[in-house]
PDB file of C-alpha atoms in Angstrom:
ATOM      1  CA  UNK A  19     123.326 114.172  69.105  1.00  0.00           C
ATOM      2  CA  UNK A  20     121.169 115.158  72.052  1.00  0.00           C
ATOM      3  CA  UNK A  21     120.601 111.883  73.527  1.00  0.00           C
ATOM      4  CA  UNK A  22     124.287 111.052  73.533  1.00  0.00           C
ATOM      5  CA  UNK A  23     125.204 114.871  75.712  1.00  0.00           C
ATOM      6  CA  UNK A  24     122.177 113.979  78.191  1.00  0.00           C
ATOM      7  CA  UNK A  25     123.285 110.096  78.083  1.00  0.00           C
ATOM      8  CA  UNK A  26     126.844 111.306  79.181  1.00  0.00           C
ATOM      9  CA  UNK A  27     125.757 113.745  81.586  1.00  0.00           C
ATOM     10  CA  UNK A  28     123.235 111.230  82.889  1.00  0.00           C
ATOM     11  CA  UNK A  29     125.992 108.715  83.014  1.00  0.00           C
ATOM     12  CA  UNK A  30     128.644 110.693  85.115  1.00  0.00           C
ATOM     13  CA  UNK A  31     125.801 111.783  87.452  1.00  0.00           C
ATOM     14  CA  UNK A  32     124.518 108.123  88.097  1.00  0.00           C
ATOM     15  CA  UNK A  33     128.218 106.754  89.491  1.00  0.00           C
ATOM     16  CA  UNK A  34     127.878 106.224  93.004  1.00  0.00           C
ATOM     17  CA  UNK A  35     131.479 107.423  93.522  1.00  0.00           C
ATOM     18  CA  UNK A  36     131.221 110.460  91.790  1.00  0.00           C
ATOM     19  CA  UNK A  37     130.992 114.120  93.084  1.00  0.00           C
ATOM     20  CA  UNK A  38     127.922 113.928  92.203  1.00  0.00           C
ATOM     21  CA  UNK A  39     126.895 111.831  94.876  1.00  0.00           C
ATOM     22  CA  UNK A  40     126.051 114.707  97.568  1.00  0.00           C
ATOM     23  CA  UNK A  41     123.923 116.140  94.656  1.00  0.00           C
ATOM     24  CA  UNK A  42     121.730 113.449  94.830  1.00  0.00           C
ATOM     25  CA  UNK A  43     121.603 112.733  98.626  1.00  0.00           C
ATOM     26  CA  UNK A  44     120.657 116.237  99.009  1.00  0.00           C
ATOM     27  CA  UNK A  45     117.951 116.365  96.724  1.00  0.00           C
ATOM     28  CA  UNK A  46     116.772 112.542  98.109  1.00  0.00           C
ATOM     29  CA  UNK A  47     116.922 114.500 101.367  1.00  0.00           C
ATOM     30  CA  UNK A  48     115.014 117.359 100.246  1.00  0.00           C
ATOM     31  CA  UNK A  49     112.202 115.577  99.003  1.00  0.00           C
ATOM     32  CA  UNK A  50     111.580 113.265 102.453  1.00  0.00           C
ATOM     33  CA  UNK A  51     111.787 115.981 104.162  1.00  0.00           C
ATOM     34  CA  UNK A  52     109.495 118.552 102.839  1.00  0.00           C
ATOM     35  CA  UNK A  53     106.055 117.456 102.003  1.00  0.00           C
ATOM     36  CA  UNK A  54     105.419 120.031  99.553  1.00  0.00           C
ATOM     37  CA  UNK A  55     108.660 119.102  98.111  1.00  0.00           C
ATOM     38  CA  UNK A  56     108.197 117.919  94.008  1.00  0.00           C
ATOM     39  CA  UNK A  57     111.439 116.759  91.491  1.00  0.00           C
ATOM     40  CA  UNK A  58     110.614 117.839  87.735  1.00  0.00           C
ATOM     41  CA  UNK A  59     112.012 115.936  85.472  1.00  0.00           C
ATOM     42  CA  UNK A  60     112.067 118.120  81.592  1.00  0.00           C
ATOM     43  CA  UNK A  61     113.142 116.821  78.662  1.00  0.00           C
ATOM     44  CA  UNK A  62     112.690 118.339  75.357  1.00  0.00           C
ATOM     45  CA  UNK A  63     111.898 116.939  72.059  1.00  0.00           C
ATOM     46  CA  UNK A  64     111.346 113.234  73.479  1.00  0.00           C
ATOM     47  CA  UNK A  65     110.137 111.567  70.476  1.00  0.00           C
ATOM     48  CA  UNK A  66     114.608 111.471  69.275  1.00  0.00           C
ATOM     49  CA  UNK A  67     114.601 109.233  72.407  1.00  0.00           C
ATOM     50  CA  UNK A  68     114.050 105.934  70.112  1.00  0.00           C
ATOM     51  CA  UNK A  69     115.898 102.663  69.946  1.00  0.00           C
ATOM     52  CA  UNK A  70     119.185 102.095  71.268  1.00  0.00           C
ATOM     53  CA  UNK A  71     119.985 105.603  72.341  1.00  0.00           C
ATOM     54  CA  UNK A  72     116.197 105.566  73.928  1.00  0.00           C
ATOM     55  CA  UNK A  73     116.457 102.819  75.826  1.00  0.00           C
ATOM     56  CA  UNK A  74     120.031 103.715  77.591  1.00  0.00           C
ATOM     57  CA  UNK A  75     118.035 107.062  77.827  1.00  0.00           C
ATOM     58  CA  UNK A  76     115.023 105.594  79.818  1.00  0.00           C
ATOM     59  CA  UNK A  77     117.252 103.196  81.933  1.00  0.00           C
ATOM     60  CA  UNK A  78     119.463 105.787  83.057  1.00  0.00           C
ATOM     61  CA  UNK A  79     116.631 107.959  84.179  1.00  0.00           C
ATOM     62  CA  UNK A  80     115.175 105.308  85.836  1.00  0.00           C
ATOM     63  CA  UNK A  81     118.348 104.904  87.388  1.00  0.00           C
ATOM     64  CA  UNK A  82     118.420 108.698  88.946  1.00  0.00           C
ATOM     65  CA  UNK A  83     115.007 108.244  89.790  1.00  0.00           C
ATOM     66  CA  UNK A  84     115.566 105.412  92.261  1.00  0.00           C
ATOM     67  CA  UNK A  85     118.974 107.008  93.800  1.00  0.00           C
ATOM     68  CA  UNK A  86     116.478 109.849  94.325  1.00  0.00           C
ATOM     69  CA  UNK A  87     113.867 107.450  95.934  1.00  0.00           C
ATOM     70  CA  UNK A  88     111.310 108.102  93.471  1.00  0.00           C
ATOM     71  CA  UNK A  89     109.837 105.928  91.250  1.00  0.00           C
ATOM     72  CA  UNK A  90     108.025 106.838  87.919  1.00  0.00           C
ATOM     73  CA  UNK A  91     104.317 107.354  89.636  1.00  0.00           C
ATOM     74  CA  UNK A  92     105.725 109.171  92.641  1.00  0.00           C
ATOM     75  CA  UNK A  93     103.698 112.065  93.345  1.00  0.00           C
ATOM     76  CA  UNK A  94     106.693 113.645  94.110  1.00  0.00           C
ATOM     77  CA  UNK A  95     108.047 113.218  90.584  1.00  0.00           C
ATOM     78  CA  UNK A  96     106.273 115.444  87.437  1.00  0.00           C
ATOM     79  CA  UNK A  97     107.706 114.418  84.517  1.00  0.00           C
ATOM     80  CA  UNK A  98     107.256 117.701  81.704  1.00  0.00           C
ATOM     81  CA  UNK A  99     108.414 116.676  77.817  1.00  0.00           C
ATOM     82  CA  UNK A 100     107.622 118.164  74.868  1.00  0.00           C
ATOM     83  CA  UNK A 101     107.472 116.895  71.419  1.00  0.00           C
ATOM     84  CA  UNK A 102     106.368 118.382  68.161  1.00  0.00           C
ATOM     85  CA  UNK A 103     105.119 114.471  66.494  1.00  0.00           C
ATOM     86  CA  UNK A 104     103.342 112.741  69.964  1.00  0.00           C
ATOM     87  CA  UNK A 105     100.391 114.058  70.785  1.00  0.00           C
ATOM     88  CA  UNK A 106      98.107 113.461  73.779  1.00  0.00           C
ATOM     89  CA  UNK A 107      95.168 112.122  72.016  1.00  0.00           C
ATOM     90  CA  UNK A 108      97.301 109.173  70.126  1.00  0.00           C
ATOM     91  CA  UNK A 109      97.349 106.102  72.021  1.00  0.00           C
ATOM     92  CA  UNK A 110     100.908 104.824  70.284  1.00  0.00           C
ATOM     93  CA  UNK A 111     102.018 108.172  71.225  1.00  0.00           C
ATOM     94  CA  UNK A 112     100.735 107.980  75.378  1.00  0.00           C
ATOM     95  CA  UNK A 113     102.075 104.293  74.558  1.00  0.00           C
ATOM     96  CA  UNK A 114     105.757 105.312  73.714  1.00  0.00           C
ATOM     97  CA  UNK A 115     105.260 107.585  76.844  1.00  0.00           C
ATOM     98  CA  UNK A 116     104.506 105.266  79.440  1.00  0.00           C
ATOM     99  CA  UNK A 117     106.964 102.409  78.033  1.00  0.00           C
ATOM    100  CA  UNK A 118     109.648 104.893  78.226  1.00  0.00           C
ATOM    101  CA  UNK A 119     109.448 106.550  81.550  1.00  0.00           C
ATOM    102  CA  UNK A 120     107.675 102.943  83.101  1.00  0.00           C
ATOM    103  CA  UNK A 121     105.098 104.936  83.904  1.00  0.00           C
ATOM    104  CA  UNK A 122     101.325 103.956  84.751  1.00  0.00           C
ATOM    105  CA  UNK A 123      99.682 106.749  82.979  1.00  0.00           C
ATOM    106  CA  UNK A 124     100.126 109.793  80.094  1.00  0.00           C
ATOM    107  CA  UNK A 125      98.888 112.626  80.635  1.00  0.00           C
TER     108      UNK A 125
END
């Protein structure tokens, strides 16, 4: 049920012709401009993002990312998730991790 409110908030936000739209520009803006400047991405109890639901999941957050400018190893982007069954020493867990935010590394 929490994939599907984040995948519909997500959604809206993403549309190009939404009100939304100066939201991201602003934030695009933001981060070229100031070199300090760093977008954190949260999301809580990750390992629910699986299958179908996971995959829309990932892909729209890719999809932010880039209309922010950023892509998954920006150093400008920290990605913080939380989980209570992946854990940082399992390599199917940093697997699932990188696959789903396209990311070189898990830390």
């Amino acid at each position: 049920m929490k994939s599907m409110e984040l995948f519909r908030k997500l959604s809206k936000m993403s549309m190009k012709n939404q009100a939304h739209s100066k939201r991201f520009e602003k934030t695009k803006e933001w981060l070229a401009k100031d070199a300090d400047a760093v977008f954190n991405l949260v999301l809580d109890e990750l390992h629910l993002y699986r299958g179908t639901e996971g995959t829309e999941v990932a892909n729209l957050i890719r999809l932010v990312l880039s209309r922010l400018g950023l892509s998954p190893n920006s150093p400008k982007l920290r990605i913080l998730c939380s989980s209570a069954s992946l854990e940082a020493t399992d390599s199917e867990s940093l697997q699932f991790i990188r696959d789903f935010f396209g990311t070189d590394e898990a830390h």
